[in-house]
GROMACS .gro file of C-alpha atoms in nm:
model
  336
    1UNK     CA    1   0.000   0.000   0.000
    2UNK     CA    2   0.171   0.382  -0.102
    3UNK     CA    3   0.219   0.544   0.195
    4UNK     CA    4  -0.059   0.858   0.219
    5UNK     CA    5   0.065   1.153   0.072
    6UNK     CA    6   0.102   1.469   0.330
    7UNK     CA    7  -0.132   1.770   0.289
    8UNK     CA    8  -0.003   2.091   0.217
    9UNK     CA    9  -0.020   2.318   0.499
   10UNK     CA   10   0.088   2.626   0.307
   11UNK     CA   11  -0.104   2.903   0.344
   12UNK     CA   12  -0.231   3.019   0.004
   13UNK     CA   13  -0.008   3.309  -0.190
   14UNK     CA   14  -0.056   3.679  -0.110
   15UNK     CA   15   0.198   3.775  -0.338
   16UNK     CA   16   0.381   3.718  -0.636
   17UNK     CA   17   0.638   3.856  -0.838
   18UNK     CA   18   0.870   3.827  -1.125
   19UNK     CA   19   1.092   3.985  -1.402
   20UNK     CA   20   1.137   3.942  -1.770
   21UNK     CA   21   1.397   3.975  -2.034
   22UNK     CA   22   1.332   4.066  -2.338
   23UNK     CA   23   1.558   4.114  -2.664
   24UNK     CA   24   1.608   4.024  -3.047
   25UNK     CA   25   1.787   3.685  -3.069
   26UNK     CA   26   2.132   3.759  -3.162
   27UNK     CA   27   2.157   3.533  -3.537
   28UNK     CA   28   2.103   3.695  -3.869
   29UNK     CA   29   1.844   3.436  -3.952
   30UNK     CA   30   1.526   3.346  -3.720
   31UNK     CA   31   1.585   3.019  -3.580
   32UNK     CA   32   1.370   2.735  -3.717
   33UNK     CA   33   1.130   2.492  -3.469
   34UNK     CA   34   1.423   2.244  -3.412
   35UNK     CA   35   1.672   2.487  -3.344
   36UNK     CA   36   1.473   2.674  -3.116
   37UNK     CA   37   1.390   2.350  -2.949
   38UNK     CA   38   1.793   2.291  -2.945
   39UNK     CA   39   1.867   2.637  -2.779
   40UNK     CA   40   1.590   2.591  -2.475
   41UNK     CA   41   1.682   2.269  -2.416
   42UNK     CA   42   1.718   2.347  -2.044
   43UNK     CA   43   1.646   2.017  -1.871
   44UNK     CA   44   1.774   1.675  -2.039
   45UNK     CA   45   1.424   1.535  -1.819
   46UNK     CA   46   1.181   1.757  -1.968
   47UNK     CA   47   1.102   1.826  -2.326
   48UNK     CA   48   1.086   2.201  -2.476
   49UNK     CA   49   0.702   2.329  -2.570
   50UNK     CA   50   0.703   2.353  -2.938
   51UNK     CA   51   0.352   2.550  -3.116
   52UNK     CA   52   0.320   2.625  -3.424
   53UNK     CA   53  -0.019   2.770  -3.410
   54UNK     CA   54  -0.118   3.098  -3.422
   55UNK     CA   55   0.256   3.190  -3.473
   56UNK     CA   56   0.596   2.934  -3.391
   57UNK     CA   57   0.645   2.932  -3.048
   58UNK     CA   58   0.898   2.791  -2.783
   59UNK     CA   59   0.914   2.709  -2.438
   60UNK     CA   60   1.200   2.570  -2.204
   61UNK     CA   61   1.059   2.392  -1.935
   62UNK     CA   62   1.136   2.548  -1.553
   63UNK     CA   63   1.441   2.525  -1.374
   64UNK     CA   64   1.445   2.611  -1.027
   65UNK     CA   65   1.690   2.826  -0.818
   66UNK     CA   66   1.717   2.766  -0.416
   67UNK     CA   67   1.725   3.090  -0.270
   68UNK     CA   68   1.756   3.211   0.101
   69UNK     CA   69   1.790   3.582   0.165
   70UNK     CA   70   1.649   3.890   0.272
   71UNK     CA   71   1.303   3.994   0.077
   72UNK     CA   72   1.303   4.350  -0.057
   73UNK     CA   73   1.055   4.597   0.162
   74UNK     CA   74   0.959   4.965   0.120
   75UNK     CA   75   0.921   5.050   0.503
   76UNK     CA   76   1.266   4.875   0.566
   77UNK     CA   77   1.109   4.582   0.745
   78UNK     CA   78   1.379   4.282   0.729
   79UNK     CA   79   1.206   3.914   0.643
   80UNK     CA   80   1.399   3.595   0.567
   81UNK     CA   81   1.273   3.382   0.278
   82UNK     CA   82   1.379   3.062   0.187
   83UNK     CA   83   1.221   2.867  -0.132
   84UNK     CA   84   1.266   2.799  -0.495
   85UNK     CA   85   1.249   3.071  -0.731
   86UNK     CA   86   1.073   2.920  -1.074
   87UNK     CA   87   1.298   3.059  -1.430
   88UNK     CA   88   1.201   2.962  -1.753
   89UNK     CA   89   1.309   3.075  -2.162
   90UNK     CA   90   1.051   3.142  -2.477
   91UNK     CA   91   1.147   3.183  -2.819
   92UNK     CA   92   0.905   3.316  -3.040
   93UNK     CA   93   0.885   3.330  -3.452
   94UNK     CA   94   1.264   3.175  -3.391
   95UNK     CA   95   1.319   3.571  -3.348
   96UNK     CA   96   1.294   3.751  -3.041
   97UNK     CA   97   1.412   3.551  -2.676
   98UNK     CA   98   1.258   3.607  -2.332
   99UNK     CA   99   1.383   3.488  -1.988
  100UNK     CA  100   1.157   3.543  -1.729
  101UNK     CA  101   1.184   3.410  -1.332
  102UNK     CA  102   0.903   3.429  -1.085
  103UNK     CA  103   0.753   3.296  -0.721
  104UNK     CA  104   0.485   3.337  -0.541
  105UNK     CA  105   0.464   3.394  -0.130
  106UNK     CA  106   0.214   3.304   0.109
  107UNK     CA  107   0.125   3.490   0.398
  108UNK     CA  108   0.299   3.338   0.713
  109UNK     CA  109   0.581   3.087   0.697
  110UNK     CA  110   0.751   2.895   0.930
  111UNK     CA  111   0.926   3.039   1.208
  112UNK     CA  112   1.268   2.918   1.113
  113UNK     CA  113   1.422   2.740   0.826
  114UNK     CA  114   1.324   2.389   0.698
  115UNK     CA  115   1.503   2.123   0.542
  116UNK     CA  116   1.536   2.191   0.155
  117UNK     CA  117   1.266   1.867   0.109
  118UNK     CA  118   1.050   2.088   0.212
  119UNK     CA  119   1.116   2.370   0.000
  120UNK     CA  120   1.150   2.127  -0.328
  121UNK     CA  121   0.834   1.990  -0.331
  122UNK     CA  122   0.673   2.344  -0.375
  123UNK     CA  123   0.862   2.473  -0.684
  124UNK     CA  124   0.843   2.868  -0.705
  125UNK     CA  125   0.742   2.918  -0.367
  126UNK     CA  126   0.973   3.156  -0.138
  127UNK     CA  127   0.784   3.163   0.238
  128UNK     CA  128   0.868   3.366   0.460
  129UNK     CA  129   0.991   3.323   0.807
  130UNK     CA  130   0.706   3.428   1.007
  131UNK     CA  131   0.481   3.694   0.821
  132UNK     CA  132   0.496   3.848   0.539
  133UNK     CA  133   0.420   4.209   0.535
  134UNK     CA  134   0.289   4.176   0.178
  135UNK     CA  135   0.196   4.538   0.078
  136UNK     CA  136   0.577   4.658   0.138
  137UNK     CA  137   0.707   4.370   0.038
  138UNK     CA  138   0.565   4.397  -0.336
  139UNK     CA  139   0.681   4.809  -0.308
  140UNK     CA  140   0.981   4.684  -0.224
  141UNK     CA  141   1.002   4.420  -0.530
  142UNK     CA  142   0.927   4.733  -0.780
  143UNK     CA  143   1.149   4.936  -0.606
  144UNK     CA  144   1.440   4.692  -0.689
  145UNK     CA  145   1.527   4.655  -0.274
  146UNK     CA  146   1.893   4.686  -0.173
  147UNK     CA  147   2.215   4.451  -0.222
  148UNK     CA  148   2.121   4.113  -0.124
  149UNK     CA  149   1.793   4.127  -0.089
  150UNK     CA  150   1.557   3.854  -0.322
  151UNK     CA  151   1.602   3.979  -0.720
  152UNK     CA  152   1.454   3.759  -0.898
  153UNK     CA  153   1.583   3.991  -1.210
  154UNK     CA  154   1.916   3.847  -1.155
  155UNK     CA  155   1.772   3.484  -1.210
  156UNK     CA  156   1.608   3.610  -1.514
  157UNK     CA  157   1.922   3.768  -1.638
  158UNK     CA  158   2.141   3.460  -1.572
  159UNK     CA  159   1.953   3.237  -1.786
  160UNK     CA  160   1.928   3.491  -2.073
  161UNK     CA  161   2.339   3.505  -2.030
  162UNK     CA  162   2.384   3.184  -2.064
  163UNK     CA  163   2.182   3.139  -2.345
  164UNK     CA  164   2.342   3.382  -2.535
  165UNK     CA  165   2.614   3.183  -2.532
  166UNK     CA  166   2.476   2.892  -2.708
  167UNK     CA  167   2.687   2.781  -3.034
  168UNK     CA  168   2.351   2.818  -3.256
  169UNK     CA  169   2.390   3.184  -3.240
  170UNK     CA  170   2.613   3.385  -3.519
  171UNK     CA  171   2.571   3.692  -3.289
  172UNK     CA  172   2.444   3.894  -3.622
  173UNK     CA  173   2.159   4.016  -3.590
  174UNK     CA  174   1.984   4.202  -3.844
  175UNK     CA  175   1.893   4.519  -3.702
  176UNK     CA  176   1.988   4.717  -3.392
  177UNK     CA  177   1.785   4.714  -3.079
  178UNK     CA  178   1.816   4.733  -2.715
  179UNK     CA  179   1.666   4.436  -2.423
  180UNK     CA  180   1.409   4.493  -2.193
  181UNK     CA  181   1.349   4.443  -1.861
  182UNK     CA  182   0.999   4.393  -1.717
  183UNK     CA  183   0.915   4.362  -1.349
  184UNK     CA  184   0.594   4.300  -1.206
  185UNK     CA  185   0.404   4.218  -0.886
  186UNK     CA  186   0.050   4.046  -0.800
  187UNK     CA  187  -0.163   4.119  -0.517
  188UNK     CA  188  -0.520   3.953  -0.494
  189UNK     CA  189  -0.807   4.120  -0.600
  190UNK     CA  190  -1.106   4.227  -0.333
  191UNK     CA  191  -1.373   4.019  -0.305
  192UNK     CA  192  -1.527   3.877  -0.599
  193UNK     CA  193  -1.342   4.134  -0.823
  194UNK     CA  194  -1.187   4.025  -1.147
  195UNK     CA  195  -0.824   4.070  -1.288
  196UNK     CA  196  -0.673   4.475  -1.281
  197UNK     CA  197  -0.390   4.638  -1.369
  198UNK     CA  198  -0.310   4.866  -1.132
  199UNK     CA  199  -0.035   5.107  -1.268
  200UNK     CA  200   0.187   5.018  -1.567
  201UNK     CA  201   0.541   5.234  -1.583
  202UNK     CA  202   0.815   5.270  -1.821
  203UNK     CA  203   1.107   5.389  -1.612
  204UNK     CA  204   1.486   5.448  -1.670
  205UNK     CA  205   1.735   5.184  -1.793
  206UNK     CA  206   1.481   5.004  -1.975
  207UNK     CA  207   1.300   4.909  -1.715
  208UNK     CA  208   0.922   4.895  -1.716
  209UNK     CA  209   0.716   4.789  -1.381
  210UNK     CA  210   0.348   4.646  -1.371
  211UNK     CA  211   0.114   4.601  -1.033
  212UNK     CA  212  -0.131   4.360  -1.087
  213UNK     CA  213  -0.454   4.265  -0.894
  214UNK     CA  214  -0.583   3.908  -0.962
  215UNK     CA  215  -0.822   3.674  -0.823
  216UNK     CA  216  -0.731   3.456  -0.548
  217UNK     CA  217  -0.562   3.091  -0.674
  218UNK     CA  218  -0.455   3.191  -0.950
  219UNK     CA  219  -0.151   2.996  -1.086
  220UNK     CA  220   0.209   3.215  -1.066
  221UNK     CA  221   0.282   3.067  -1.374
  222UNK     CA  222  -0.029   3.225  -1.555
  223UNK     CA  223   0.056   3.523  -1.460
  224UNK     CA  224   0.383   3.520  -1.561
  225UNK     CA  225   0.264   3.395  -1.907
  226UNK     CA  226   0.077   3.718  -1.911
  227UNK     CA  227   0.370   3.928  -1.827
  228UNK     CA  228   0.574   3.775  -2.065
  229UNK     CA  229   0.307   3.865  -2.341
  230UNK     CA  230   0.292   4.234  -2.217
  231UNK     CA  231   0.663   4.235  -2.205
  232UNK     CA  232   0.727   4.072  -2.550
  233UNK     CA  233   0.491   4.370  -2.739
  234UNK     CA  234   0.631   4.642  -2.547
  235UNK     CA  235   0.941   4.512  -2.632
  236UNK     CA  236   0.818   4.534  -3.037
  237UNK     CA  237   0.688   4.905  -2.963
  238UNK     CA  238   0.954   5.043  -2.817
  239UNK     CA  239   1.219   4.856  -3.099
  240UNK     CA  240   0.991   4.999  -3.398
  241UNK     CA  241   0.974   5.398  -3.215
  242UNK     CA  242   1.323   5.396  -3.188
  243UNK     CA  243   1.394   5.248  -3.547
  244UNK     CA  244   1.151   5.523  -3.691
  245UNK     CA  245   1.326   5.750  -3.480
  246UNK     CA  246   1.670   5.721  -3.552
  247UNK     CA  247   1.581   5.760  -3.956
  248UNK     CA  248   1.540   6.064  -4.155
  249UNK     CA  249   1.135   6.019  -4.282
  250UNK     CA  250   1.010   6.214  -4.518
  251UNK     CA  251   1.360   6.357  -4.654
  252UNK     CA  252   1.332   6.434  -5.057
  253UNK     CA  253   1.626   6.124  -5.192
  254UNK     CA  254   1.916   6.276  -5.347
  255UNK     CA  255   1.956   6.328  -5.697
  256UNK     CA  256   2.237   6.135  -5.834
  257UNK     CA  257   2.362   6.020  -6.186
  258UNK     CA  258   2.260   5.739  -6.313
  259UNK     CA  259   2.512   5.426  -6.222
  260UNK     CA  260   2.503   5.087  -6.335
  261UNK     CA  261   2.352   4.916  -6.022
  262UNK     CA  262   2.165   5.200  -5.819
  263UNK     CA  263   2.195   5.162  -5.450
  264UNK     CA  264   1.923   5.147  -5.226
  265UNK     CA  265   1.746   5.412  -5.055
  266UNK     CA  266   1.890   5.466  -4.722
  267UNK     CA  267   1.551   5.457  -4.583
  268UNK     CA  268   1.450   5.194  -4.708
  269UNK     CA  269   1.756   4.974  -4.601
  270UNK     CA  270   1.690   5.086  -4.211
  271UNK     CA  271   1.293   5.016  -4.266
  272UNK     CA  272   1.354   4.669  -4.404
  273UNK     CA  273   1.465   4.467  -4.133
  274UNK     CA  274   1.161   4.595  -3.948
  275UNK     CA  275   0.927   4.421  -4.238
  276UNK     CA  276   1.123   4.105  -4.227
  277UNK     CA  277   1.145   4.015  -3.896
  278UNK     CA  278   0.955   4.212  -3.636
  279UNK     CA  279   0.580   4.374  -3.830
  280UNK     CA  280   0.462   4.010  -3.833
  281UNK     CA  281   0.505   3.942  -3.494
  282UNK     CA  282   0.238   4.172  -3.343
  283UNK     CA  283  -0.014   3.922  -3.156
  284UNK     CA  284  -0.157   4.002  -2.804
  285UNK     CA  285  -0.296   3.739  -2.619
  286UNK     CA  286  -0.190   3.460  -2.834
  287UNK     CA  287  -0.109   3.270  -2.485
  288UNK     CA  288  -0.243   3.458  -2.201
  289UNK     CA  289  -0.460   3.253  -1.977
  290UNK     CA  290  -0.808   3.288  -2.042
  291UNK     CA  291  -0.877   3.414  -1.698
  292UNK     CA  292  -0.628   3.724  -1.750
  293UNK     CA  293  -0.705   3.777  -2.142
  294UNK     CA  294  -0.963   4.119  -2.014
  295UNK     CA  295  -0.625   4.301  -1.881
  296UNK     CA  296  -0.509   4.349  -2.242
  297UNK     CA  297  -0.824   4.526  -2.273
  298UNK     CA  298  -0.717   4.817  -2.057
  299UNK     CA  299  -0.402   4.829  -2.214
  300UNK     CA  300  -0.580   4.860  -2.527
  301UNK     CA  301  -0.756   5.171  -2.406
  302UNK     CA  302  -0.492   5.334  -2.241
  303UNK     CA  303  -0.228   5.331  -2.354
  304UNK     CA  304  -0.329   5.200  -2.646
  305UNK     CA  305  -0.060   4.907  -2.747
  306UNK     CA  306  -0.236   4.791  -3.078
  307UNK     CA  307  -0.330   5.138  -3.190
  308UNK     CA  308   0.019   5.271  -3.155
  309UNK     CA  309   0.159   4.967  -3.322
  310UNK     CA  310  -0.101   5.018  -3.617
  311UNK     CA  311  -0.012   5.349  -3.683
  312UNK     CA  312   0.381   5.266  -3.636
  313UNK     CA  313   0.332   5.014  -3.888
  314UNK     CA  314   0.076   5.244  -4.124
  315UNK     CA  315   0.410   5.470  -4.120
  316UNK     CA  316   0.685   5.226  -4.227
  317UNK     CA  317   0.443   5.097  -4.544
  318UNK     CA  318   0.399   5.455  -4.649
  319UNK     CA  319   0.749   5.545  -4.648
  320UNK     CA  320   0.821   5.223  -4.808
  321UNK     CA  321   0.533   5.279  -5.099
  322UNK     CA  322   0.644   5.661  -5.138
  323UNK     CA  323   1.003   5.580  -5.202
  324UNK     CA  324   0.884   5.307  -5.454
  325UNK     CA  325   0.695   5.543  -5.635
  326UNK     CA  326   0.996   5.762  -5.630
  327UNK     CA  327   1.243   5.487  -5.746
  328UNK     CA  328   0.975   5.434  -6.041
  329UNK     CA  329   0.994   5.796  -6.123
  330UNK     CA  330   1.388   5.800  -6.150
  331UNK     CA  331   1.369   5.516  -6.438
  332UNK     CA  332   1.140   5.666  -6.625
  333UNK     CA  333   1.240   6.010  -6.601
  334UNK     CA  334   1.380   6.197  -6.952
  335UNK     CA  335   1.729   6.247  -6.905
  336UNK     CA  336   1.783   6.619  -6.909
   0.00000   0.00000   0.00000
């Protein structure tokens, strides 16, 4: 007869929290399904996610890091935690990598430390020794706490270093752009209250920092899926603004002698890459739990994600089109 299995005391979570990583994979060609599979093959025990519907997708499967330290608090309070802090990697259209670690926290913990069997058979929890003053400590999460406190960030970033070093990548990549960092915390919702998004910030350094409110139970790793999502099209936003920034639009082309094998348009070269590998990416909610799919609609209102990236993308085919039309005019213009 199996021996009975021992209930979880745990107090449910109060609090979770995690960071992202976000940047353009570093090859001059998008990876295809096997090679992305080959790159996030984290675990020799677990096999990758692999989707190829409604765009390619991959998924590592979780490693876990042991962590015991000093959670980060906004009114200085000092609480141990000990636990596992949940990381995993995503590739999507073979073109643009995430990292992203996360845990949740329950209210009260033990009063002192437990063996790490304890801790290992509740993968991306970090409790607390004694209470957990949740409020600060999710403050003190966005806040980025002080040296040696819990950054989860630093898991996040770990994982994306080391997969940047895998032999797949040529370390080419076909246009320039900057990583992102996106850090968020979840507190539950009141009452019978659905999913919220509380305040959504784009500070220095890249960083951007999202307070959620979400019914009780639900899963740290759903909410991390939908973090992920919010961080991957932010990520697309801010590459395209600074793309059409650092470009001259709307600048009459230079008149030049005909040569033998015209060059292309200067505009046109920077817009390109931008058609190739980023315009068809643009797909919110492809794998957000249902529960949290509504928060997209208040990003969709304000700020507007989708409307932004429409116009952003309205912009690039125009200046392509116009500087077709003006290519067309050269050839057939009368030489004077």
């Amino acid at each position: 007869m199996a021996a009975p299995r021992q209930q979880d005391t745990t107090p449910p979570a109060v609090l979770a929290c995690g960071e992202v990583r976000t940047c353009l994979l570093p090859t001059r060609q998008a990876l295809d399904i096997r090679s992305a599979a080959a790159l996030l093959a984290l675990r020799a025990d677990e096999r990758v996610l692999l989707s190829e519907r409604p765009n390619l997708y991959a998924r590592s499967p979780d490693t876990l890091t042991g962590v015991d330290c000093p959670l980060p608090s906004a009114n200085g309070a000092r609480v141990r935690a000990v636990g596992t802090v949940a990381a995993r990697a995503a590739l999507t259209e073979g073109r643009v990598l995430q990292t992203s670690a996360y845990a949740r926290m329950p209210a009260t913990g033990p009063d002192q430390r437990r063996p790490w069997g304890h801790y290992l058979v509740r993968p991306g929890m970090v409790e607390p020794l004694g209470k957990l003053p949740h409020e600060a400590v999710a403050q003190g999460v966005l806040d980025g706490g002080r040296p040696g406190d819990l950054d989860v960030g630093l898991i996040a970033d770990g994982l994306l270093t080391r997969l940047l070093r895998h032999p797949l990548l040529d370390h080419s990549p076909p246009l320039r752009s900057r990583p992102t960092r996106l850090r968020w915390v979840a507190l539950p919702a009141e009452g019978d209250e659905g999913p919220s998004i509380e305040r959504f910030t784009l500070a220095a350094d890249e960083l951007r920092t999202v307070r959620l409110r979400v019914p009780g139970g639900t899963p740290s790793a759903d909410i991390a899926g939908l973090c992920d999502d919010l961080a991957l099209h932010d990520w697309l936003l801010t590459t395209v603004v600074r793309l059409l920034d650092g470009i001259s639009l709307g600048a009459p082309p230079a008149r030049r002698r005909p040569v033998a094998a015209p060059q292309r348009p200067a505009v046109v070269t920077a817009l390109r890459p931008a058609v190739d590998h980023l315009l068809h990416l643009w797909m919110p909610r492809a794998r957000v739990a249902k529960e949290l799919a509504p928060l997209w609609e208040a990003l969709e209102e304000s700020p507007g994600f989708t409307r932004q990236w429409r116009t952003l993308v309205q912009r690039i085919r125009d200046q392509l089109t116009l500087h077709a039309i003006a290519s067309v005019h050269r050839e057939v213009e009368p030489a004077s």
